[in-house]
Amino acid sequence: MCFRFASRCVVRLAVLVFTLAASPSVFGQGAVSFNFDDGYCDSLIHAVWRLEKAGFRATFYPHTSEIGKFGHMTWQDLRTLAAKGHEVSPHTVNHLDLTTLPLTGMQAEIFGSRNEFISEKLRAYSFAYPEGEYNVAVVAELKRAAFLFARGADDYDLNSAATDRWALYSHSLVYNATIEIEEVKKNILRAKQENAWYIMVIHEIKPGPLDGSRPYTVTPEFLQTVINFLVQMHEIG
């Protein structure tokens, strides 16, 4: 399956990683992925319907200790997303920097989140590192837990067929909409031009104006602008 920018540029992480394993040339004319971290209900309210209206699917990474709490998705929400073709995978149990934990603590975060997903009838293919932090020991435990790849944070780079699948690059979007939207568009164009893969990470989505007190927040209008740009890229080929 080849993901060409003009036809199917927005892909879930698992789909592209699995396809890469079979054929390193699958990028075609570039690929883009939307990731939503931490399991906020904002994503259900402001993102999912916009993505689906455009024919896009995304990857969601909740940390399991917050699932079902105020402002966060429930397990049923996550199962519904998976049933609609989105990817859902863990972001640990408590969102702790795994590189600072003793081995037993690290294992509890990794295996604990995986086991909760299994008990809730959700298949977890991938993993998102809290704070984007990882090391050799963390990767070894992810492999033991049967994860297949993992994503970092704030790497501000594009992925290629040669990128380490345990260290996928991503770009966390922040509230400074005027500057950020131009950078996002630039990276989408780079992905197309360089046959690369651009992963965007979104945390909270709140109606504006934003004051910067929660920097990893974007507005619904910001997200819609990104989606519209991708749709435009699809239409012009």
Short mmCIF file of C-alpha atoms in Angstrom, two decimals:
data_model
loop_
_atom_site.label_atom_id
_atom_site.label_comp_id
_atom_site.label_asym_id
_atom_site.label_seq_id
_atom_site.Cartn_x
_atom_site.Cartn_y
_atom_site.Cartn_z
CA MET A 1 0.00 0.00 0.00
CA CYS A 2 1.58 3.27 -1.09
CA PHE A 3 0.68 6.51 0.68
CA ARG A 4 0.93 9.28 -1.86
CA PHE A 5 0.54 12.82 -0.64
CA ALA A 6 -2.12 13.64 -3.19
CA SER A 7 -4.36 10.73 -2.26
CA ARG A 8 -3.78 9.49 1.30
CA CYS A 9 -1.27 11.68 3.03
CA VAL A 10 -2.67 11.58 6.58
CA VAL A 11 -1.98 8.23 8.21
CA ARG A 12 -2.01 6.59 11.62
CA LEU A 13 1.42 5.71 12.96
CA ALA A 14 0.85 1.95 13.01
CA VAL A 15 -0.31 1.86 9.39
CA LEU A 16 2.80 3.57 8.07
CA VAL A 17 5.28 1.72 10.30
CA PHE A 18 3.84 -1.66 9.32
CA THR A 19 3.91 -0.71 5.65
CA LEU A 20 7.49 0.55 5.94
CA ALA A 21 8.56 -2.82 7.29
CA ALA A 22 7.41 -4.42 4.06
CA SER A 23 8.50 -1.69 1.67
CA PRO A 24 10.81 1.21 2.63
CA SER A 25 9.66 3.16 -0.43
CA VAL A 26 6.05 3.61 0.71
CA PHE A 27 6.31 7.33 1.41
CA GLY A 28 5.43 8.12 -2.20
CA GLN A 29 5.04 11.89 -2.00
CA GLY A 30 5.15 12.29 1.78
CA ALA A 31 3.03 11.48 4.81
CA VAL A 32 1.57 13.35 7.77
CA SER A 33 0.19 12.06 11.09
CA PHE A 34 -1.91 13.71 13.80
CA ASN A 35 -1.16 12.57 17.37
CA PHE A 36 -3.23 13.61 20.39
CA ASP A 37 -1.49 13.12 23.74
CA ASP A 38 -2.80 12.75 27.31
CA GLY A 39 -6.38 11.71 26.53
CA TYR A 40 -8.14 15.05 26.88
CA CYS A 41 -11.84 15.27 26.03
CA ASP A 42 -10.95 18.36 24.00
CA SER A 43 -9.91 16.00 21.22
CA LEU A 44 -13.38 14.44 21.09
CA ILE A 45 -15.11 17.80 21.14
CA HIS A 46 -12.94 19.74 18.72
CA ALA A 47 -10.74 17.35 16.71
CA VAL A 48 -12.32 14.01 15.88
CA TRP A 49 -15.26 15.24 13.84
CA ARG A 50 -13.06 17.69 11.94
CA LEU A 51 -10.58 14.97 11.05
CA GLU A 52 -13.27 12.48 10.06
CA LYS A 53 -15.09 15.05 7.92
CA ALA A 54 -11.86 15.39 5.93
CA GLY A 55 -11.46 11.60 5.76
CA PHE A 56 -8.50 11.58 8.17
CA ARG A 57 -7.72 9.35 11.13
CA ALA A 58 -5.35 10.01 14.04
CA THR A 59 -3.38 8.35 16.84
CA PHE A 60 -4.35 8.96 20.48
CA TYR A 61 -1.99 8.45 23.44
CA PRO A 62 -3.67 8.65 26.88
CA HIS A 63 -1.89 7.93 30.14
CA THR A 64 -4.10 5.40 31.82
CA SER A 65 -4.30 6.87 35.35
CA GLU A 66 -6.34 9.79 33.99
CA ILE A 67 -8.75 7.80 31.82
CA GLY A 68 -12.32 8.42 32.98
CA LYS A 69 -11.41 11.41 35.15
CA PHE A 70 -12.83 14.89 34.66
CA GLY A 71 -11.71 16.41 31.38
CA HIS A 72 -10.36 13.11 30.05
CA MET A 73 -11.72 10.39 27.79
CA THR A 74 -13.27 7.21 29.11
CA TRP A 75 -12.33 3.70 28.07
CA GLN A 76 -15.54 3.58 26.04
CA ASP A 77 -14.49 6.76 24.23
CA LEU A 78 -11.20 5.09 23.33
CA ARG A 79 -12.90 1.91 22.14
CA THR A 80 -15.22 4.00 19.98
CA LEU A 81 -12.26 5.80 18.43
CA ALA A 82 -10.57 2.48 17.66
CA ALA A 83 -13.77 1.13 16.12
CA LYS A 84 -13.91 4.18 13.83
CA GLY A 85 -10.41 3.52 12.51
CA HIS A 86 -8.29 5.66 14.80
CA GLU A 87 -5.24 4.26 16.58
CA VAL A 88 -5.18 4.24 20.39
CA SER A 89 -2.03 3.35 22.36
CA PRO A 90 -0.49 4.05 25.81
CA HIS A 91 1.45 7.01 27.15
CA THR A 92 2.35 5.10 30.38
CA VAL A 93 0.22 4.98 33.53
CA ASN A 94 1.22 8.20 35.29
CA HIS A 95 3.08 10.24 32.64
CA LEU A 96 6.43 9.98 34.43
CA ASP A 97 9.83 10.43 32.82
CA LEU A 98 10.81 6.78 32.43
CA THR A 99 14.54 7.52 32.39
CA THR A 100 14.37 8.74 36.00
CA LEU A 101 12.71 5.61 37.40
CA PRO A 102 14.25 2.43 38.80
CA LEU A 103 13.73 -0.63 36.62
CA THR A 104 10.72 -1.84 38.61
CA GLY A 105 9.06 1.56 38.36
CA MET A 106 9.73 1.77 34.64
CA GLN A 107 8.27 -1.69 34.12
CA ALA A 108 5.18 -0.79 36.14
CA GLU A 109 4.55 2.20 33.88
CA ILE A 110 5.13 0.31 30.63
CA PHE A 111 3.60 -3.08 31.37
CA GLY A 112 0.89 -1.57 33.56
CA SER A 113 -0.42 0.65 30.78
CA ARG A 114 -0.16 -2.17 28.24
CA ASN A 115 -2.07 -4.57 30.49
CA GLU A 116 -4.84 -2.05 31.09
CA PHE A 117 -5.25 -1.66 27.33
CA ILE A 118 -5.44 -5.42 26.91
CA SER A 119 -8.04 -5.75 29.68
CA GLU A 120 -10.11 -3.06 27.95
CA LYS A 121 -9.96 -4.94 24.62
CA LEU A 122 -7.65 -2.41 22.97
CA ARG A 123 -4.61 -3.47 20.95
CA ALA A 124 -1.59 -1.29 21.74
CA TYR A 125 0.93 -1.30 18.90
CA SER A 126 2.91 1.80 19.77
CA PHE A 127 4.03 3.95 22.69
CA ALA A 128 4.61 7.65 23.33
CA TYR A 129 7.43 8.57 25.71
CA PRO A 130 6.38 11.00 28.48
CA GLU A 131 8.35 14.23 28.04
CA GLY A 132 9.89 12.55 24.99
CA GLU A 133 12.54 10.97 27.23
CA TYR A 134 13.92 7.47 26.65
CA ASN A 135 17.14 5.47 26.79
CA VAL A 136 18.38 1.99 25.92
CA ALA A 137 16.80 0.46 29.02
CA VAL A 138 13.40 1.99 28.24
CA VAL A 139 13.47 0.71 24.66
CA ALA A 140 14.45 -2.77 25.88
CA GLU A 141 11.40 -2.88 28.17
CA LEU A 142 9.11 -1.67 25.39
CA LYS A 143 10.31 -4.53 23.22
CA ARG A 144 9.73 -7.00 26.07
CA ALA A 145 6.22 -5.61 26.43
CA ALA A 146 5.60 -6.38 22.73
CA PHE A 147 5.30 -2.80 21.55
CA LEU A 148 6.42 -2.36 17.95
CA PHE A 149 7.62 1.26 17.82
CA ALA A 150 7.66 4.48 19.87
CA ARG A 151 7.44 8.22 19.39
CA GLY A 152 9.39 11.02 21.02
CA ALA A 153 8.39 14.66 21.52
CA ASP A 154 9.58 18.09 20.42
CA ASP A 155 12.20 16.69 18.07
CA TYR A 156 11.18 19.14 15.33
CA ASP A 157 12.36 16.90 12.52
CA LEU A 158 10.86 14.73 9.81
CA ASN A 159 11.04 10.95 9.66
CA SER A 160 12.42 8.93 6.77
CA ALA A 161 12.49 5.24 6.00
CA ALA A 162 15.83 5.16 7.85
CA THR A 163 14.52 6.69 11.10
CA ASP A 164 14.83 4.46 14.17
CA ARG A 165 11.30 3.18 14.79
CA TRP A 166 11.94 3.46 18.57
CA ALA A 167 12.73 7.16 18.21
CA LEU A 168 10.20 8.62 15.79
CA TYR A 169 10.50 12.39 15.48
CA SER A 170 7.54 14.66 16.18
CA HIS A 171 6.54 18.31 16.47
CA SER A 172 4.45 19.42 19.48
CA LEU A 173 2.15 22.25 18.43
CA VAL A 174 1.90 25.24 20.77
CA TYR A 175 -0.36 28.23 21.24
CA ASN A 176 1.53 30.86 19.23
CA ALA A 177 -0.76 30.44 16.25
CA THR A 178 0.64 33.08 13.88
CA ILE A 179 4.18 31.73 13.95
CA GLU A 180 3.29 28.08 14.47
CA ILE A 181 0.86 27.71 11.57
CA GLU A 182 3.51 28.85 9.10
CA GLU A 183 5.97 26.33 10.54
CA VAL A 184 3.38 23.56 10.26
CA LYS A 185 2.67 24.42 6.64
CA LYS A 186 6.40 24.52 5.92
CA ASN A 187 6.87 21.05 7.42
CA ILE A 188 3.93 19.63 5.49
CA LEU A 189 5.44 20.95 2.27
CA ARG A 190 8.86 19.58 3.27
CA ALA A 191 7.31 16.15 3.87
CA LYS A 192 5.90 16.22 0.36
CA GLN A 193 9.08 17.51 -1.26
CA GLU A 194 11.45 15.21 0.64
CA ASN A 195 9.25 12.09 0.63
CA ALA A 196 9.30 12.28 4.43
CA TRP A 197 6.89 11.75 7.32
CA TYR A 198 5.75 14.62 9.55
CA ILE A 199 4.16 13.78 12.92
CA MET A 200 2.23 16.57 14.67
CA VAL A 201 1.48 16.25 18.39
CA ILE A 202 -1.47 18.10 19.93
CA HIS A 203 -2.32 18.16 23.62
CA GLU A 204 -5.17 20.46 24.62
CA ILE A 205 -7.59 22.23 22.28
CA LYS A 206 -9.33 25.29 23.74
CA PRO A 207 -11.32 28.14 22.20
CA GLY A 208 -9.28 31.33 22.02
CA PRO A 209 -7.94 33.74 22.82
CA LEU A 210 -5.15 31.78 24.50
CA ASP A 211 -2.93 33.52 27.02
CA GLY A 212 0.03 31.13 27.00
CA SER A 213 -0.55 29.84 30.52
CA ARG A 214 -0.90 26.33 29.08
CA PRO A 215 1.57 26.43 26.20
CA TYR A 216 0.78 23.02 24.70
CA THR A 217 -2.66 24.21 23.65
CA VAL A 218 -4.08 25.17 20.26
CA THR A 219 -7.45 26.55 19.22
CA PRO A 220 -10.07 24.67 17.18
CA GLU A 221 -9.53 27.26 14.44
CA PHE A 222 -5.82 26.49 14.39
CA LEU A 223 -6.52 22.78 13.93
CA GLN A 224 -9.07 23.51 11.21
CA THR A 225 -6.51 25.64 9.37
CA VAL A 226 -4.06 22.72 9.36
CA ILE A 227 -6.75 20.32 8.15
CA ASN A 228 -7.83 22.74 5.42
CA PHE A 229 -4.23 23.07 4.24
CA LEU A 230 -3.91 19.28 3.99
CA VAL A 231 -7.20 19.05 2.09
CA GLN A 232 -5.94 21.77 -0.27
CA MET A 233 -2.72 19.81 -0.80
CA HIS A 234 -4.83 16.77 -1.63
CA GLU A 235 -6.88 18.71 -4.17
CA ILE A 236 -3.94 20.25 -6.02
CA GLY A 237 -1.96 16.97 -5.96
#
